mmCIF file of C-alpha atoms in Angstrom:
data_model
loop_
_atom_site.group_PDB
_atom_site.id
_atom_site.type_symbol
_atom_site.label_atom_id
_atom_site.label_comp_id
_atom_site.label_asym_id
_atom_site.label_seq_id
_atom_site.Cartn_x
_atom_site.Cartn_y
_atom_site.Cartn_z
ATOM 1 C CA MET A 1357 128.330 69.179 120.516
ATOM 2 C CA PRO A 1358 124.788 67.740 120.046
ATOM 3 C CA ILE A 1359 122.381 68.084 122.959
ATOM 4 C CA THR A 1360 121.512 64.580 124.199
ATOM 5 C CA GLN A 1361 118.850 65.421 126.783
ATOM 6 C CA THR A 1362 115.403 66.949 126.882
ATOM 7 C CA LYS A 1363 114.778 70.016 129.047
ATOM 8 C CA SER A 1364 113.829 67.644 131.876
ATOM 9 C CA GLY A 1365 117.168 65.855 131.658
ATOM 10 C CA ARG A 1366 115.911 62.666 130.048
ATOM 11 C CA PRO A 1367 118.163 61.178 127.331
ATOM 12 C CA LEU A 1368 117.123 61.891 123.767
ATOM 13 C CA THR A 1369 116.285 59.072 121.411
ATOM 14 C CA SER A 1370 117.703 59.286 117.892
ATOM 15 C CA ARG A 1371 114.265 60.356 116.686
ATOM 16 C CA GLY A 1372 114.069 62.943 119.452
ATOM 17 C CA GLN A 1373 117.474 64.316 118.478
ATOM 18 C CA LEU A 1374 116.327 64.718 114.888
ATOM 19 C CA THR A 1375 113.188 66.554 116.025
ATOM 20 C CA ARG A 1376 115.159 68.854 118.284
ATOM 21 C CA ASP A 1377 117.666 69.555 115.522
ATOM 22 C CA ARG A 1378 114.826 70.349 113.131
ATOM 23 C CA ILE A 1379 113.337 72.844 115.591
ATOM 24 C CA VAL A 1380 116.683 74.565 116.116
ATOM 25 C CA SER A 1381 117.424 74.723 112.378
ATOM 26 C CA ALA A 1382 113.981 76.180 111.690
ATOM 27 C CA ALA A 1383 114.392 78.689 114.511
ATOM 28 C CA ALA A 1384 117.797 79.730 113.186
ATOM 29 C CA ALA A 1385 116.376 80.351 109.714
ATOM 30 C CA GLU A 1386 113.386 82.290 111.039
ATOM 31 C CA ILE A 1387 115.518 84.439 113.344
ATOM 32 C CA LEU A 1388 117.996 85.140 110.560
ATOM 33 C CA ALA A 1389 115.140 86.285 108.316
ATOM 34 C CA ARG A 1390 112.968 88.117 110.865
ATOM 35 C CA GLY A 1391 115.234 88.976 113.785
ATOM 36 C CA VAL A 1392 115.088 87.710 117.373
ATOM 37 C CA THR A 1393 112.322 90.024 118.575
ATOM 38 C CA ALA A 1394 110.008 89.614 115.577
ATOM 39 C CA THR A 1395 110.302 85.823 115.497
ATOM 40 C CA THR A 1396 107.586 84.128 117.530
ATOM 41 C CA LEU A 1397 107.262 80.557 118.686
ATOM 42 C CA ASP A 1398 104.328 80.232 116.289
ATOM 43 C CA HIS A 1399 106.659 81.126 113.400
ATOM 44 C CA ILE A 1400 109.099 78.464 114.543
ATOM 45 C CA LYS A 1401 106.450 75.790 115.079
ATOM 46 C CA ALA A 1402 105.107 76.367 111.587
ATOM 47 C CA ALA A 1403 108.551 76.284 109.994
ATOM 48 C CA ALA A 1404 109.604 73.151 111.906
ATOM 49 C CA GLU A 1405 106.183 71.530 111.496
ATOM 50 C CA VAL A 1406 105.904 70.679 115.184
ATOM 51 C CA SER A 1407 103.227 71.159 117.821
ATOM 52 C CA SER A 1408 103.468 73.278 120.952
ATOM 53 C CA SER A 1409 103.869 70.153 123.070
ATOM 54 C CA GLN A 1410 106.774 68.988 120.913
ATOM 55 C CA LEU A 1411 108.504 72.354 121.107
ATOM 56 C CA TYR A 1412 108.076 72.633 124.873
ATOM 57 C CA HIS A 1413 109.317 69.074 125.287
ATOM 58 C CA TYR A 1414 112.783 70.351 124.329
ATOM 59 C CA PHE A 1415 112.742 74.048 125.277
ATOM 60 C CA VAL A 1416 111.273 75.672 128.345
ATOM 61 C CA ASP A 1417 110.747 79.005 126.554
ATOM 62 C CA LYS A 1418 111.902 81.193 123.688
ATOM 63 C CA ASP A 1419 115.022 82.290 125.575
ATOM 64 C CA ALA A 1420 116.187 78.677 125.807
ATOM 65 C CA LEU A 1421 115.561 78.230 122.100
ATOM 66 C CA VAL A 1422 117.538 81.381 121.278
ATOM 67 C CA LEU A 1423 120.481 79.953 123.232
ATOM 68 C CA ALA A 1424 120.270 76.794 121.149
ATOM 69 C CA VAL A 1425 120.164 78.869 117.970
ATOM 70 C CA ILE A 1426 123.298 80.763 118.978
ATOM 71 C CA GLU A 1427 125.107 77.485 119.639
ATOM 72 C CA HIS A 1428 123.853 76.132 116.311
ATOM 73 C CA GLN A 1429 124.984 79.201 114.382
ATOM 74 C CA SER A 1430 128.356 79.258 116.123
ATOM 75 C CA GLN A 1431 129.036 75.688 115.057
ATOM 76 C CA ALA A 1432 127.765 76.349 111.544
ATOM 77 C CA VAL A 1433 130.067 79.357 111.163
ATOM 78 C CA LEU A 1434 133.080 77.327 112.315
ATOM 79 C CA ASP A 1435 132.195 74.258 110.261
ATOM 80 C CA GLY A 1436 131.687 76.443 107.196
ATOM 81 C CA GLN A 1437 135.339 77.497 107.321
ATOM 82 C CA GLU A 1438 136.796 74.014 107.442
ATOM 83 C CA PRO A 1439 139.238 72.575 106.676
ATOM 84 C CA GLU A 1440 140.983 75.932 106.144
ATOM 85 C CA LEU A 1441 140.303 77.284 109.643
ATOM 86 C CA SER A 1442 142.157 74.414 111.319
ATOM 87 C CA HIS A 1443 145.376 75.030 109.378
ATOM 88 C CA LEU A 1444 146.099 78.764 109.473
ATOM 89 C CA ASP A 1445 149.808 78.268 110.071
ATOM 90 C CA SER A 1446 151.282 79.847 106.939
ATOM 91 C CA LEU A 1447 150.707 82.824 104.681
ATOM 92 C CA GLU A 1448 149.523 80.444 101.974
ATOM 93 C CA SER A 1449 146.911 78.896 104.257
ATOM 94 C CA LEU A 1450 145.770 82.332 105.444
ATOM 95 C CA ARG A 1451 145.268 83.395 101.830
ATOM 96 C CA ALA A 1452 143.375 80.181 101.040
ATOM 97 C CA TRP A 1453 141.140 80.830 104.069
ATOM 98 C CA ARG A 1454 140.594 84.384 102.858
ATOM 99 C CA ASP A 1455 139.474 83.100 99.465
ATOM 100 C CA HIS A 1456 137.196 80.554 101.139
ATOM 101 C CA LEU A 1457 135.491 83.227 103.259
ATOM 102 C CA VAL A 1458 134.985 85.531 100.288
ATOM 103 C CA ALA A 1459 133.608 82.703 98.148
ATOM 104 C CA GLY A 1460 131.241 81.776 100.961
ATOM 105 C CA GLN A 1461 129.865 85.294 101.107
ATOM 106 C CA ARG A 1462 129.340 85.339 97.364
ATOM 107 C CA LEU A 1463 127.490 82.034 97.595
ATOM 108 C CA ALA A 1464 125.392 83.420 100.470
ATOM 109 C CA ARG A 1465 124.650 86.585 98.464
ATOM 110 C CA CYS A 1466 126.561 88.737 100.932
ATOM 111 C CA GLY A 1467 124.484 87.676 103.904
ATOM 112 C CA GLY A 1468 127.108 88.682 106.451
ATOM 113 C CA CYS A 1469 127.755 86.782 109.671
ATOM 114 C CA PRO A 1470 124.912 85.077 111.589
ATOM 115 C CA LEU A 1471 126.783 85.595 114.863
ATOM 116 C CA GLY A 1472 127.355 89.257 114.100
ATOM 117 C CA SER A 1473 123.671 89.683 113.294
ATOM 118 C CA LEU A 1474 122.627 87.967 116.520
ATOM 119 C CA SER A 1475 125.017 90.144 118.516
ATOM 120 C CA GLY A 1476 123.126 93.231 117.413
ATOM 121 C CA GLN A 1477 119.759 91.693 118.289
ATOM 122 C CA VAL A 1478 120.316 90.068 121.674
ATOM 123 C CA PRO A 1479 119.705 92.654 124.417
ATOM 124 C CA GLU A 1480 122.071 93.337 127.277
ATOM 125 C CA THR A 1481 119.323 92.063 129.575
ATOM 126 C CA GLU A 1482 119.961 88.527 128.306
ATOM 127 C CA PRO A 1483 123.373 87.736 129.860
ATOM 128 C CA ASN A 1484 123.225 84.026 129.071
ATOM 129 C CA ALA A 1485 122.734 84.733 125.387
ATOM 130 C CA ARG A 1486 125.550 87.276 125.408
ATOM 131 C CA LEU A 1487 127.832 84.718 127.048
ATOM 132 C CA GLU A 1488 126.908 82.117 124.424
ATOM 133 C CA LEU A 1489 127.727 84.591 121.663
ATOM 134 C CA ALA A 1490 131.031 85.443 123.327
ATOM 135 C CA GLU A 1491 131.872 81.742 123.464
ATOM 136 C CA GLY A 1492 131.167 81.362 119.756
ATOM 137 C CA PHE A 1493 133.453 84.246 118.876
ATOM 138 C CA SER A 1494 136.068 82.917 121.310
ATOM 139 C CA GLN A 1495 136.180 79.557 119.519
ATOM 140 C CA TRP A 1496 136.628 81.357 116.194
ATOM 141 C CA GLU A 1497 139.391 83.549 117.573
ATOM 142 C CA THR A 1498 141.098 80.566 119.195
ATOM 143 C CA ALA A 1499 141.268 78.737 115.867
ATOM 144 C CA ILE A 1500 142.926 81.760 114.262
ATOM 145 C CA ARG A 1501 145.333 82.132 117.169
ATOM 146 C CA HIS A 1502 146.406 78.481 117.015
ATOM 147 C CA GLY A 1503 147.673 78.892 113.465
ATOM 148 C CA LEU A 1504 149.474 82.150 114.166
ATOM 149 C CA SER A 1505 150.984 80.713 117.347
ATOM 150 C CA ALA A 1506 152.356 77.779 115.359
ATOM 151 C CA MET A 1507 154.043 80.219 112.964
ATOM 152 C CA HIS A 1508 155.453 82.135 115.940
ATOM 153 C CA ARG A 1509 156.805 78.995 117.619
ATOM 154 C CA ARG A 1510 158.553 77.962 114.410
ATOM 155 C CA GLY A 1511 160.235 81.341 114.202
ATOM 156 C CA GLU A 1512 158.326 82.359 111.089
ATOM 157 C CA LEU A 1513 157.012 85.489 112.823
ATOM 158 C CA VAL A 1514 159.261 88.031 114.514
ATOM 159 C CA ASP A 1515 159.674 87.666 118.260
ATOM 160 C CA SER A 1516 157.697 90.845 118.923
ATOM 161 C CA ALA A 1517 154.629 89.514 117.082
ATOM 162 C CA ASP A 1518 151.725 88.769 119.431
ATOM 163 C CA PRO A 1519 149.562 85.922 118.040
ATOM 164 C CA GLU A 1520 146.784 86.654 120.518
ATOM 165 C CA ARG A 1521 146.453 90.308 119.506
ATOM 166 C CA LEU A 1522 146.806 89.415 115.835
ATOM 167 C CA ALA A 1523 144.002 86.860 116.152
ATOM 168 C CA THR A 1524 141.750 89.383 117.892
ATOM 169 C CA ALA A 1525 142.499 92.023 115.257
ATOM 170 C CA THR A 1526 141.882 89.544 112.452
ATOM 171 C CA LEU A 1527 138.500 88.513 113.827
ATOM 172 C CA ALA A 1528 137.557 92.155 114.421
ATOM 173 C CA ALA A 1529 138.515 92.982 110.832
ATOM 174 C CA ILE A 1530 136.452 90.064 109.545
ATOM 175 C CA GLN A 1531 133.391 91.155 111.504
ATOM 176 C CA GLY A 1532 133.659 94.705 110.218
ATOM 177 C CA GLY A 1533 134.193 93.434 106.693
ATOM 178 C CA LEU A 1534 131.206 91.104 106.933
ATOM 179 C CA LEU A 1535 128.972 93.867 108.253
ATOM 180 C CA LEU A 1536 129.853 96.214 105.397
ATOM 181 C CA THR A 1537 129.625 93.359 102.910
ATOM 182 C CA ARG A 1538 126.054 92.755 104.015
ATOM 183 C CA VAL A 1539 125.124 96.456 103.936
ATOM 184 C CA ARG A 1540 126.747 97.149 100.560
ATOM 185 C CA GLY A 1541 125.809 93.876 98.927
ATOM 186 C CA ASN A 1542 129.300 93.061 97.660
ATOM 187 C CA THR A 1543 132.392 91.369 99.065
ATOM 188 C CA SER A 1544 134.829 94.265 98.572
ATOM 189 C CA PRO A 1545 134.820 95.274 102.284
ATOM 190 C CA LEU A 1546 135.551 91.721 103.432
ATOM 191 C CA GLU A 1547 138.277 91.358 100.824
ATOM 192 C CA ALA A 1548 139.885 94.637 101.913
ATOM 193 C CA ALA A 1549 139.747 93.712 105.611
ATOM 194 C CA LEU A 1550 141.321 90.298 105.091
ATOM 195 C CA ASP A 1551 143.897 91.503 102.569
ATOM 196 C CA GLU A 1552 145.113 94.238 104.902
ATOM 197 C CA MET A 1553 145.347 91.915 107.907
ATOM 198 C CA ILE A 1554 147.220 89.265 105.930
ATOM 199 C CA ALA A 1555 149.544 91.943 104.559
ATOM 200 C CA HIS A 1556 150.205 93.066 108.136
ATOM 201 C CA ILE A 1557 150.973 89.495 109.208
ATOM 202 C CA ALA A 1558 153.216 89.057 106.164
ATOM 203 C CA ALA A 1559 155.170 92.143 107.241
ATOM 204 C CA LEU A 1560 155.869 90.385 110.547
ATOM 205 C CA THR A 1561 157.338 87.271 108.970
ATOM 206 C CA THR A 1562 161.034 86.563 109.264
ATOM 207 C CA THR A 1563 161.489 85.476 105.644
ATOM 208 C CA PRO A 1564 162.332 88.032 102.943
#
């Protein structure tokens, strides 16, 4: 959801919203390239082509900007999986989603997951950032669970199948696959992770 206020609580104008969005997008790109610690506000100001006064008009400090980046990346990750992510209620749709994720990694030159990367960079001493990351992953997991729950309600998965655990396992497999995909520079790990999880779900279906 777009932020509609400045840090002081005043409503944003349409021009102000565009400026804020530009700062967050620039910060996200700089942090993805340099890492949270190595990225300075000067890097972000230069990339966004804004002054210090403009940046501080929207963000009280770097920590606040990092929170905005996490929210931005969370939404980008979810949006990048649509419309497939919203319709994971059959084996066919799960396989189409799998192909979409793999194709996305190939297009991104095996860049991995922005949320996964941020998770390894945000220190435990930043609880608000950790909570924002957890919320991003929770939204992703919830979308997966909705599709599997629909299959379960329709009787297409055996009674003993647990959509919540399957969704958690699927997201965990994806994150591991994305990490290895980034390290190895090819999509084979992500393909293996998704193929094995979908095969496991297929084994729990009630149809021959």
